[in-house]
Amino acid sequence: MSKLDMPKRFGEFGGQFVPETLMNALIELEREYIKVKNDENFQNEYKYYVKEYSGRPTPLYFAKNLTEKLGGGKIYLKREDLNHTGAHKINNVIGQVLLARRMGKKRIIAETGAGQHGVATATICAMFGLECEVYMGEEDVERQSLNVFKMRLLGATVNSVASGTATLKDATNEAIRDWVTNVENTFYVIGSVVGPHPYPTMVRDFQRIIGDEVKEQIFQKEGRNPDYLIACVGGGSNAMGLFYPFVQEKDIKIYGVEAGGLGVDTDKHAATLSKGSIGVIHGMMTYLLQDEYGQITPVHSISAGLDYPGIGPEHAYYHSIGRVKYEAINDDEAVNAFQYLTKVEGIIPALESSHAVAYLMKLAPNTKKDDIIVLNLSGRGDKDINAILNVIGGTKNEK
Amino acid sequence: MKSRISEKFNTLREKNEKALITYITSGDPDLDTTLNLVLAMEKAGADIVELGIPYSDPLADGPVIQRAAQRALKAGTNIDSIFGMVSKIREKTELPLVFLLYFNTIHRYGIKRFLEKCQNSGVDGLIIPDLPLEERRELNEVMKDYPIDLITLVAPTSEDRIREIVLDAEGFVYCISSKGVTGTRDRFEIDLSNFINKVKKYTTTPLAIGFGISNKEAIKNLKGLCDGLIVGSAIVEKIEKGIKEEAVEDQVFNFVSELHEAID
């Protein structure tokens, strides 16, 4: 068996619940990842592309209007929406595709929900001239047709997945099935801190640049750590990226915001930690939404990126030890926050990030004036304009 | 205590015969049919039957078995009703029965409670495609107290892992014919015999080959390599066809009879 160089579990969560056919591939991936983690050349290459290609560091913007309106602590927005392709997803894709190149893999596969991870993967594959196939649930293909078209323009093949509930969960199953079939020439770029070890750790490491930058930026602006961190959580990669560098600082209050859908007491939500129980999904032991027999139950969120019945195992761990508080925000609150931030700051947030903004709107008024709050604005809302139009109609400003 | 599975392989070995292992999904299209199919397959010559436990997210399965699971779940099948059906089968036959299921089903039910029910209803073995060596220790510990075999899977990609996987193997070793998920395929691993010989080096437990074996020809070609052959998706396809033509049992009986002829 492989040497345990890197923990496979976060407390009881994580692990490698995958078919035997994939085990040696995961062991090889872990070995190669440990190598590049400590390789200065690789780290420099990663830093080069996230800077020159994606535009990092992203600003830590002091949201003056929002701060004044909400009447509590000082609010800073970490502008991940200003990354190339419009979200934090590209940080991780750059890391994983650089690793795939090192490992000599010529074919890249990915799963996607809203399409952001798919677009980011198709983009990096276009730049490096790699073959790219993206799995996307049939329902999401319809909801996010613009992103599908973008991926095709970028040269990727988009496979519409009709099995199960035809959303992100099923796209992930299908990507795993592809990987089991083509494991020797294919690298599976997972889009969040989910899946079998070493993915949750590796994706976290490629996303922690968010929190590392915040640490530096907030010291320049305020000379100290923030008091509150807020981020939305689907699988949980943007949240983990922000939280991880701060998680040892016990005084910082950390909030992860899940999708409450139509309400956590209905059967239409994706609030995994608020309502879920422990089980196995996509190769990991974690919290998930399931029935009494362990069948994974259909989830709902207005935001396709949070429409996921599981959550990264490290989040499950922080939840179980009480380090991070996880709260749920409903569809209507997110839609309201989407419009609020757009009007107040002139920043159109992704519907995913709007969940974090909605929680901020509840939290900030109860904080002290000299508190510092950092919210991870994980993506921009261009992709969601149609969804919002459908919900509120086009007449909002005319009344 | 010798399990029904080991006894079956011993009997077959003495007669110099190979085991025909057939798979169907429990509750596809309903549990009464499953019960009848098990008995029909036994009559047609199946030596061991694998009962799939329908799951919402069967990531090691191809489209045919995915559809079967959907049909079974839609019919309201759950693990409790399946245990009930197994008890009924046990009133009629000593045929070895093996569950093929995903680990979350066991985890959610509670490992001990699950194994109790397996023992009481008469399940002889478990195949869990998403529980590799590294994750099976907890279950292994508990299973020592039960007369149920944990059947391990080895893949053509297992290589240096084979030795440890088959150490203490129980019942039979499930050798995956080729990369990929369940379902019929035209070609197997080019060096399948190489792979099987590697596995043989490390264990005396019977070896059965599965994944993609769909017809008489494949059985004839492969039976010399191992102690048993597993046919799954091809049978489930007959069920699918049989549902449309309202002749599920005939379709399956005839097909398994053909396979049995080929293996003898």
XYZ file of C-alpha atoms in Angstrom:
663
model
C 0.000 0.000 0.000
C 1.043 3.582 -0.556
C 2.776 5.532 2.161
C 0.422 7.747 4.115
C 2.085 11.029 3.323
C -1.088 13.033 3.378
C -4.098 12.345 5.603
C -6.961 10.716 3.702
C -9.548 11.826 6.179
C -10.674 14.942 7.978
C -11.781 13.395 11.248
C -14.133 10.648 10.100
C -14.832 12.347 6.765
C -13.263 11.853 3.344
C -11.609 8.607 2.274
C -11.640 6.780 -1.062
C -14.922 5.002 -1.736
C -14.288 4.253 -5.403
C -14.091 1.193 -7.644
C -10.833 -0.743 -7.363
C -10.048 0.125 -10.996
C -9.371 3.728 -9.896
C -7.300 3.036 -6.806
C -3.874 2.962 -8.411
C -4.751 6.125 -10.349
C -5.616 7.884 -7.077
C -2.430 6.636 -5.446
C -0.408 7.897 -8.409
C -2.248 11.216 -8.318
C -1.490 11.603 -4.622
C 2.166 10.781 -5.187
C 2.491 13.245 -8.084
C 0.589 15.902 -6.187
C 2.866 15.617 -3.155
C 5.818 16.060 -5.516
C 4.534 19.270 -7.114
C 3.320 20.639 -3.815
C 6.932 20.870 -2.735
C 8.322 21.775 -6.134
C 9.247 25.433 -6.499
C 9.132 25.301 -10.298
C 5.602 23.991 -10.266
C 4.456 26.543 -7.720
C 6.014 29.328 -9.776
C 4.273 28.047 -12.894
C 0.947 28.032 -11.030
C 1.559 31.559 -9.743
C 2.527 32.727 -13.228
C -0.738 31.558 -14.804
C -3.062 32.712 -12.041
C -1.428 36.141 -12.281
C -0.776 36.653 -15.985
C -3.674 34.650 -17.377
C -6.395 35.013 -14.764
C -5.517 38.423 -13.336
C -4.631 37.638 -9.733
C -4.400 38.942 -7.136
C -8.071 39.823 -7.159
C -8.908 43.019 -5.254
C -10.159 43.089 -1.692
C -12.681 45.861 -2.185
C -13.959 47.950 0.706
C -17.711 48.085 0.090
C -18.362 51.529 1.496
C -21.990 51.819 0.418
C -22.873 48.376 1.669
C -21.134 49.089 4.975
C -23.072 52.323 5.463
C -26.399 50.825 4.448
C -26.142 47.774 6.650
C -24.869 49.895 9.547
C -22.473 47.432 11.208
C -18.859 46.404 10.686
C -16.650 47.256 7.723
C -17.408 45.037 4.768
C -14.765 43.883 2.325
C -15.554 41.914 -0.819
C -12.951 39.500 -2.144
C -13.480 39.996 -5.861
C -13.122 36.451 -7.231
C -15.721 37.507 -9.797
C -12.949 39.461 -11.517
C -11.012 36.327 -12.408
C -10.808 35.309 -16.052
C -13.983 33.281 -16.825
C -15.769 35.035 -14.004
C -15.319 32.935 -10.886
C -12.835 31.364 -8.488
C -13.072 28.036 -10.329
C -10.112 28.823 -12.588
C -7.612 28.857 -9.682
C -8.143 25.147 -9.184
C -8.331 24.302 -12.884
C -4.961 25.939 -13.566
C -3.410 23.893 -10.779
C -4.910 20.581 -11.827
C -4.268 20.991 -15.556
C -0.635 21.919 -14.903
C -0.416 18.709 -12.872
C -2.102 16.718 -15.664
C 0.524 18.043 -18.092
C 3.305 16.940 -15.766
C 1.748 13.490 -15.593
C 1.598 13.319 -19.392
C -2.199 13.069 -19.569
C -3.564 14.299 -22.874
C -7.272 14.025 -22.195
C -9.108 16.088 -19.595
C -12.608 15.422 -18.274
C -14.686 17.496 -15.872
C -18.164 17.704 -14.405
C -20.055 20.944 -14.177
C -23.262 22.245 -12.635
C -23.810 25.881 -13.519
C -21.140 25.562 -16.168
C -18.527 27.748 -14.470
C -16.133 24.910 -13.760
C -16.778 23.504 -17.219
C -16.012 26.832 -18.862
C -12.872 27.290 -16.759
C -11.677 23.787 -17.678
C -12.488 24.232 -21.373
C -10.625 27.556 -21.283
C -7.417 26.195 -19.792
C -7.565 23.175 -22.111
C -7.918 25.519 -25.091
C -4.840 27.435 -23.954
C -2.765 24.276 -23.479
C -4.181 22.453 -26.513
C -5.643 19.542 -24.556
C -8.668 17.417 -25.443
C -11.533 18.306 -23.107
C -14.851 16.595 -22.352
C -17.331 18.069 -19.907
C -20.242 16.209 -18.296
C -23.284 18.299 -17.499
C -26.763 17.312 -16.349
C -29.442 17.580 -19.020
C -31.417 19.975 -16.872
C -28.390 22.235 -16.379
C -27.600 22.117 -20.099
C -30.980 23.754 -20.623
C -30.712 26.188 -17.702
C -27.208 27.317 -18.699
C -27.260 27.167 -22.477
C -24.894 30.130 -22.786
C -22.174 28.344 -20.843
C -22.709 25.240 -22.973
C -22.178 27.324 -26.095
C -19.063 28.902 -24.560
C -17.564 25.502 -23.819
C -18.222 24.372 -27.378
C -16.629 27.549 -28.744
C -13.617 26.764 -26.595
C -13.338 23.405 -28.331
C -14.696 21.176 -25.581
C -17.195 18.359 -26.039
C -20.194 18.774 -23.747
C -21.917 15.512 -22.809
C -25.475 15.945 -21.647
C -26.271 13.532 -18.810
C -29.857 12.275 -18.629
C -29.447 9.664 -15.884
C -30.758 10.083 -12.332
C -31.878 13.636 -11.642
C -29.945 15.036 -14.652
C -28.041 17.600 -12.553
C -24.552 18.052 -11.061
C -24.664 14.877 -8.954
C -25.357 12.759 -12.032
C -22.809 14.623 -14.145
C -20.254 13.722 -11.460
C -21.293 10.042 -11.532
C -20.893 10.046 -15.297
C -17.465 11.711 -15.132
C -16.350 9.044 -12.647
C -17.670 6.332 -15.007
C -15.677 7.885 -17.856
C -12.590 7.944 -15.661
C -13.010 4.259 -14.715
C -13.119 3.476 -18.441
C -10.275 5.710 -19.629
C -8.168 5.931 -16.513
C -4.824 5.462 -18.237
C -4.848 8.477 -20.555
C -7.358 10.694 -18.772
C -7.083 13.243 -15.963
C -10.296 14.019 -14.098
C -10.350 17.684 -13.055
C -12.840 17.794 -10.156
C -14.311 21.259 -9.673
C -14.748 21.412 -5.922
C -13.321 20.180 -2.623
C -15.191 16.905 -3.090
C -14.537 13.389 -4.383
C -12.075 10.762 -3.203
C -8.747 11.643 -1.574
C -6.541 13.430 -2.653
C -9.020 15.712 -4.462
C -10.491 17.562 -1.442
C -6.997 18.384 -0.180
C -5.572 19.224 -3.595
C -8.463 21.468 -4.626
C -8.296 23.238 -1.264
C -4.589 23.870 -1.779
C -5.215 25.344 -5.240
C -7.990 27.568 -3.836
C -6.295 28.712 -0.629
C -4.685 31.487 -2.656
C -7.967 33.334 -2.025
C -7.502 33.343 1.735
C -3.750 33.846 1.534
C -4.276 37.002 -0.515
C -7.000 38.217 1.838
C -4.625 37.822 4.759
C -2.026 40.002 3.071
C -4.515 42.545 1.764
C -6.378 43.010 5.031
C -3.104 43.537 6.869
C -2.196 46.265 4.393
C -5.576 47.956 4.769
C -6.431 47.333 8.405
C -3.307 46.001 10.014
C -5.125 43.013 11.453
C -7.164 39.896 10.769
C -10.877 40.125 9.959
C -13.475 39.229 12.600
C -15.896 37.503 10.260
C -15.572 35.432 7.083
C -18.551 34.575 4.895
C -18.776 32.411 1.778
C -21.382 30.314 0.012
C -21.042 26.514 0.042
C -22.142 24.013 -2.571
C -19.299 21.518 -2.754
C -17.433 24.248 -0.924
C -14.286 25.197 -2.841
C -14.534 28.999 -2.741
C -15.406 28.822 0.952
C -12.549 26.462 1.742
C -10.194 28.692 -0.251
C -11.094 31.664 1.916
C -11.444 29.849 5.254
C -8.469 27.524 5.264
C -5.665 30.042 5.923
C -7.700 31.478 8.830
C -9.137 28.348 10.343
C -6.525 28.093 13.096
C -7.233 31.669 14.255
C -9.868 30.818 16.824
C -11.198 34.370 17.276
C -12.408 34.658 13.691
C -16.039 33.752 13.244
C -16.556 31.796 10.052
C -19.845 31.269 8.226
C -20.599 28.948 5.332
C -23.885 29.624 3.557
C -25.837 26.742 2.020
C -28.719 26.810 -0.423
C -32.026 26.721 1.445
C -34.009 26.526 -1.803
C -37.711 26.949 -1.042
C -36.945 26.474 2.672
C -35.063 23.835 4.665
C -38.335 22.431 5.986
C -39.595 21.720 2.479
C -38.226 18.922 0.288
C -36.770 21.444 -2.141
C -33.413 22.615 -0.848
C -29.712 21.743 -0.934
C -28.857 22.446 2.722
C -26.580 19.462 3.247
C -25.216 20.366 6.678
C -28.432 21.850 8.051
C -30.553 18.838 7.119
C -28.287 16.006 5.979
C -26.770 12.927 7.586
C -23.485 11.081 7.192
C -23.000 8.795 4.215
C -21.012 8.137 1.058
C -21.272 10.065 -2.203
C -18.814 10.485 -5.055
C -16.098 8.569 -3.287
C -16.169 10.421 0.035
C -17.693 9.996 3.478
C -19.486 13.234 4.249
C -22.841 14.764 5.043
C -25.430 14.289 2.350
C -29.134 14.492 1.722
C -30.505 10.942 1.696
C -33.565 8.980 2.652
C -33.822 6.319 5.372
C -32.410 3.697 2.970
C -29.417 5.763 1.869
C -30.866 6.729 -1.518
C -29.603 10.186 -2.382
C -32.549 12.551 -2.533
C -33.160 15.156 -5.245
C -32.050 18.659 -4.275
C -33.126 22.104 -5.344
C -31.567 25.526 -5.514
C -32.185 28.441 -7.826
C -28.435 28.448 -8.260
C -27.173 25.499 -10.279
C -23.758 25.760 -8.599
C -25.187 25.019 -5.138
C -27.586 22.337 -6.390
C -25.578 19.460 -4.881
C -26.649 16.861 -2.265
C -23.182 16.442 -0.729
C -20.455 18.734 0.608
C -16.679 18.619 0.837
C -15.470 16.372 3.680
C -13.370 19.101 5.268
C -16.495 21.243 5.629
C -18.274 18.234 7.151
C -15.403 18.068 9.635
C -15.467 21.779 10.526
C -19.210 21.448 10.967
C -18.843 18.425 13.248
C -16.331 20.169 15.531
C -18.230 23.465 15.419
C -15.364 25.476 13.916
C -17.445 26.848 11.057
C -21.125 27.723 11.334
C -23.262 26.714 8.375
C -26.444 28.644 7.681
C -29.071 28.281 4.971
C -30.368 31.044 2.707
C -33.507 30.541 0.609
C -33.952 31.215 -3.111
C -35.980 34.382 -2.553
C -33.442 35.831 -0.120
C -30.668 35.152 -2.618
C -32.588 36.801 -5.447
C -33.186 39.811 -3.228
C -29.488 40.010 -2.303
C -28.541 39.708 -5.976
C -30.521 42.862 -6.728
C -29.397 44.638 -3.578
C -25.664 44.291 -4.232
C -26.165 45.186 -7.876
C -27.898 48.457 -6.961
C -25.872 49.433 -3.924
C -22.369 48.642 -5.179
C -22.784 48.264 -8.935
C -21.516 44.708 -8.699
C -23.647 41.909 -10.172
C -22.940 38.787 -8.113
C -23.456 35.175 -9.161
C -26.559 33.610 -7.654
C -24.256 31.316 -5.674
C -22.401 34.277 -4.148
C -25.748 36.042 -3.617
C -26.476 33.450 -0.917
C -23.434 34.712 0.988
C -24.521 38.319 0.411
C -27.984 37.506 1.774
C -26.463 36.106 4.939
C -24.225 39.177 5.204
C -27.347 41.341 5.118
C -28.625 39.483 8.191
C -25.332 39.384 10.020
C -23.765 42.804 9.399
C -26.350 44.969 11.230
C -25.580 43.002 14.410
C -21.832 43.549 14.236
C -19.835 46.368 15.825
C -18.679 49.372 13.783
C -15.037 48.445 14.173
C -15.569 44.805 13.208
C -14.164 43.680 9.894
C -16.165 41.330 7.662
C -14.748 39.654 4.559
C -17.175 38.115 2.097
C -15.981 35.967 -0.768
C -17.697 37.202 -3.904
C -16.992 33.935 -5.671
C -18.385 34.752 -9.099
C -20.107 37.274 -11.291
C -23.769 37.147 -12.174
C -23.801 37.518 -15.955
C -24.708 33.847 -16.322
C -27.728 34.330 -14.043
C -29.367 37.334 -15.677
C -31.899 35.135 -17.457
C -32.798 33.241 -14.293
C -33.341 36.533 -12.464
C -35.376 37.907 -15.349
C -37.620 34.851 -15.115
C -38.140 35.365 -11.392
C -38.666 39.101 -11.119
C -39.624 40.072 -14.668
C -38.085 42.989 -16.532
C -40.073 45.807 -14.999
C -38.363 46.136 -11.661
C -36.989 49.665 -12.207
C -40.101 51.134 -13.719
C -42.434 51.043 -10.763
C -18.059 -22.749 8.837
C -18.080 -23.339 5.090
C -20.347 -20.964 3.278
C -22.787 -22.053 0.605
C -20.528 -20.282 -1.892
C -17.413 -22.280 -0.962
C -19.376 -25.513 -0.912
C -20.686 -24.788 -4.375
C -17.216 -24.185 -5.762
C -15.930 -27.345 -4.064
C -18.672 -29.441 -5.580
C -18.063 -27.966 -9.007
C -14.294 -28.434 -8.730
C -14.756 -32.113 -7.931
C -16.796 -32.474 -11.104
C -14.295 -30.299 -12.984
C -17.018 -27.787 -13.801
C -17.161 -24.005 -13.793
C -19.644 -21.830 -11.942
C -22.203 -19.808 -13.849
C -22.947 -16.720 -11.778
C -25.907 -14.648 -12.896
C -26.892 -11.136 -11.872
C -30.271 -9.454 -11.726
C -31.380 -6.262 -9.985
C -33.772 -6.914 -7.092
C -37.194 -5.444 -7.755
C -36.752 -5.116 -11.515
C -39.548 -4.837 -12.448
C -40.904 -6.015 -9.057
C -39.863 -8.340 -6.215
C -42.275 -11.159 -7.074
C -40.673 -11.370 -10.487
C -37.211 -11.323 -8.917
C -38.142 -14.305 -6.745
C -39.428 -16.219 -9.752
C -36.367 -15.275 -11.796
C -33.980 -16.599 -9.160
C -35.749 -19.954 -9.205
C -35.936 -19.944 -13.009
C -32.230 -19.183 -13.296
C -31.410 -21.997 -10.893
C -33.464 -24.380 -12.995
C -31.692 -23.136 -16.113
C -28.322 -23.914 -14.580
C -27.126 -20.890 -12.618
C -24.829 -21.942 -9.767
C -24.775 -18.689 -7.823
C -27.064 -15.669 -8.101
C -26.023 -12.096 -7.530
C -28.854 -9.830 -6.432
C -28.245 -6.174 -7.162
C -29.591 -3.765 -4.555
C -31.013 -0.805 -6.468
C -29.239 2.469 -5.701
C -29.817 6.042 -6.778
C -26.166 6.641 -7.684
C -24.594 3.410 -8.968
C -21.272 4.799 -10.179
C -19.759 1.449 -11.171
C -22.718 0.555 -13.377
C -23.388 1.196 -17.026
C -26.709 2.338 -18.492
C -28.417 -1.088 -18.519
C -28.096 -1.700 -14.787
C -28.732 1.991 -14.062
C -32.085 1.666 -15.797
C -32.861 -1.540 -13.894
C -32.165 0.242 -10.599
C -34.455 3.085 -11.620
C -37.262 0.652 -12.454
C -36.808 -1.142 -9.139
C -36.764 2.059 -7.097
C -39.794 3.326 -8.932
C -41.596 0.125 -7.961
C -40.894 1.004 -4.323
C -38.185 -1.598 -3.723
C -36.075 -1.081 -0.611
C -33.611 -3.152 1.363
C -36.228 -4.257 3.886
C -38.544 -5.614 1.218
C -35.542 -7.288 -0.429
C -34.643 -9.085 2.815
C -38.249 -10.271 2.910
C -37.946 -11.660 -0.602
C -34.650 -13.412 0.194
C -36.313 -15.178 3.131
C -38.969 -16.447 0.738
C -36.327 -17.687 -1.712
C -34.619 -19.502 1.146
C -37.773 -21.483 1.819
C -37.352 -22.973 -1.626
C -33.656 -23.332 -2.397
C -30.125 -23.543 -0.998
C -28.729 -21.718 -4.043
C -25.908 -19.382 -2.944
C -27.085 -15.759 -2.986
C -24.811 -12.738 -3.086
C -25.783 -9.086 -2.736
C -24.145 -6.565 -5.035
C -24.586 -3.174 -3.445
C -23.041 0.211 -2.789
C -21.552 0.926 0.595
C -23.938 3.734 1.492
C -26.802 1.232 1.669
C -24.991 -0.694 4.423
C -23.674 2.409 6.174
C -27.084 4.009 6.347
C -28.747 0.831 7.597
C -26.054 0.272 10.225
C -23.380 -2.361 9.620
C -24.411 -4.753 12.422
C -28.106 -4.442 11.770
C -27.464 -5.063 8.083
C -25.370 -8.172 8.691
C -27.936 -9.559 11.167
C -30.598 -9.274 8.493
C -28.347 -10.864 5.883
C -27.691 -13.787 8.190
C -31.313 -14.231 9.181
C -32.680 -14.063 5.653
C -29.949 -16.245 4.157
C -27.598 -14.001 2.186
C -24.221 -15.693 1.660
C -21.962 -12.933 0.427
C -21.529 -9.241 -0.304
C -19.900 -7.538 -3.284
C -19.384 -3.821 -2.699
C -17.895 -2.130 -5.768
C -17.145 1.177 -4.032
C -15.405 -0.290 -0.989
C -11.753 -0.852 -1.922
C -9.170 -2.476 0.343
C -8.355 0.784 2.143
C -11.955 1.338 3.243
C -13.076 -2.167 4.092
C -11.288 -2.717 7.424
C -14.179 -1.634 9.642
C -16.638 -3.847 7.799
C -14.126 -6.721 7.781
C -13.817 -6.597 11.551
C -17.554 -6.792 12.099
C -18.067 -9.440 9.394
C -15.805 -11.894 11.212
C -18.731 -12.622 13.510
C -21.083 -13.514 10.655
C -21.154 -16.446 8.204
C -21.135 -14.065 5.256
C -18.358 -13.779 2.658
C -16.970 -10.388 1.690
C -16.147 -10.908 -1.960
C -13.270 -8.748 -3.086
C -12.771 -7.207 -6.492
C -9.513 -7.021 -8.398
C -9.062 -4.990 -11.576
C -6.581 -5.125 -14.439
C -5.192 -1.877 -12.984
C -4.675 -3.376 -9.507
C -1.121 -4.601 -10.246
C 0.907 -4.354 -7.016
C -2.268 -4.272 -4.947
C -3.436 -7.751 -5.973
C -1.533 -9.616 -3.263
C -3.042 -7.667 -0.381
C -6.540 -7.557 -1.891
C -6.825 -11.330 -2.208
C -5.128 -12.127 1.099
C -7.838 -13.850 3.179
C -10.287 -13.635 0.235
C -13.593 -15.345 0.974
C -16.107 -17.064 -1.315
C -14.577 -16.108 -4.637
C -12.458 -13.323 -6.059
C -14.293 -11.092 -8.511
C -11.877 -10.382 -11.361
C -12.969 -7.355 -13.385
C -12.441 -8.236 -17.045
C -11.498 -4.776 -18.224
C -11.553 -1.098 -17.339
C -14.919 0.601 -17.274
C -18.355 0.099 -15.793
C -20.729 -2.860 -16.055
C -22.222 -3.540 -19.464
C -21.631 -5.537 -22.581
C -18.481 -4.919 -24.565
C -16.822 -6.415 -27.610
C -13.309 -6.635 -26.318
C -11.610 -7.576 -23.089
C -8.232 -6.596 -21.753
C -5.691 -7.826 -24.278
C -3.724 -9.535 -21.559
C -6.656 -10.896 -19.545
C -5.001 -14.288 -19.062
C -1.894 -12.526 -17.839
C -3.949 -10.657 -15.287
C -5.791 -13.782 -14.137
C -2.533 -15.675 -13.771
C -1.166 -12.895 -11.594
C -4.188 -13.188 -9.317
C -3.806 -16.974 -9.166
C -0.270 -16.554 -7.861
C -1.558 -15.051 -4.642
C -4.670 -17.051 -3.794
C -6.302 -20.452 -3.921
C -9.759 -18.927 -3.537
C -11.863 -19.537 -6.677
C -11.676 -16.808 -9.321
C -14.666 -15.541 -11.250
C -14.493 -13.124 -14.170
C -17.153 -10.471 -14.628
C -17.982 -7.229 -16.512
C -18.928 -7.398 -20.154
C -19.545 -11.148 -20.535
C -22.663 -11.194 -22.651
C -22.912 -14.385 -24.721
C -22.007 -18.012 -25.270
C -18.916 -17.144 -27.266
C -17.412 -15.095 -24.453
C -18.138 -17.902 -22.002
C -16.462 -20.483 -24.204
C -13.440 -18.259 -24.658
C -12.996 -17.410 -21.012
C -14.051 -20.490 -19.051
C -10.620 -22.065 -19.269
C -9.093 -19.152 -17.400
C -11.032 -19.298 -14.150
C -13.473 -21.053 -11.831
C -16.575 -19.044 -12.650
C -18.060 -16.509 -15.024
C -20.432 -13.696 -14.127
C -23.127 -12.472 -16.500
C -25.107 -9.368 -15.527
C -26.093 -6.643 -17.958
C -26.884 -9.130 -20.730
C -29.476 -10.802 -18.503
C -30.877 -7.460 -17.387
C -31.283 -6.594 -21.066
C -33.393 -9.731 -21.481
C -35.530 -8.572 -18.556
C -35.922 -5.177 -20.197
C -36.942 -6.839 -23.438
C -39.167 -9.282 -21.558
C -41.033 -6.467 -19.827
C -42.089 -5.089 -23.200
C -43.122 -8.512 -24.479
C -44.576 -9.644 -21.143
C -42.297 -12.678 -21.126
C -39.616 -11.881 -18.575
C -39.218 -15.359 -17.106
C -39.107 -17.108 -20.487
C -36.532 -14.679 -21.844
C -34.281 -15.106 -18.840
C -34.736 -18.887 -18.550
C -33.886 -19.446 -22.199
C -30.879 -17.155 -22.114
C -29.414 -18.636 -18.912
C -29.968 -22.148 -20.323
C -27.898 -21.158 -23.352
C -25.154 -19.794 -21.126
C -25.225 -22.968 -19.065
C -24.762 -25.108 -22.145
C -21.785 -23.008 -23.125
C -20.094 -23.324 -19.761
C -20.459 -27.122 -19.469
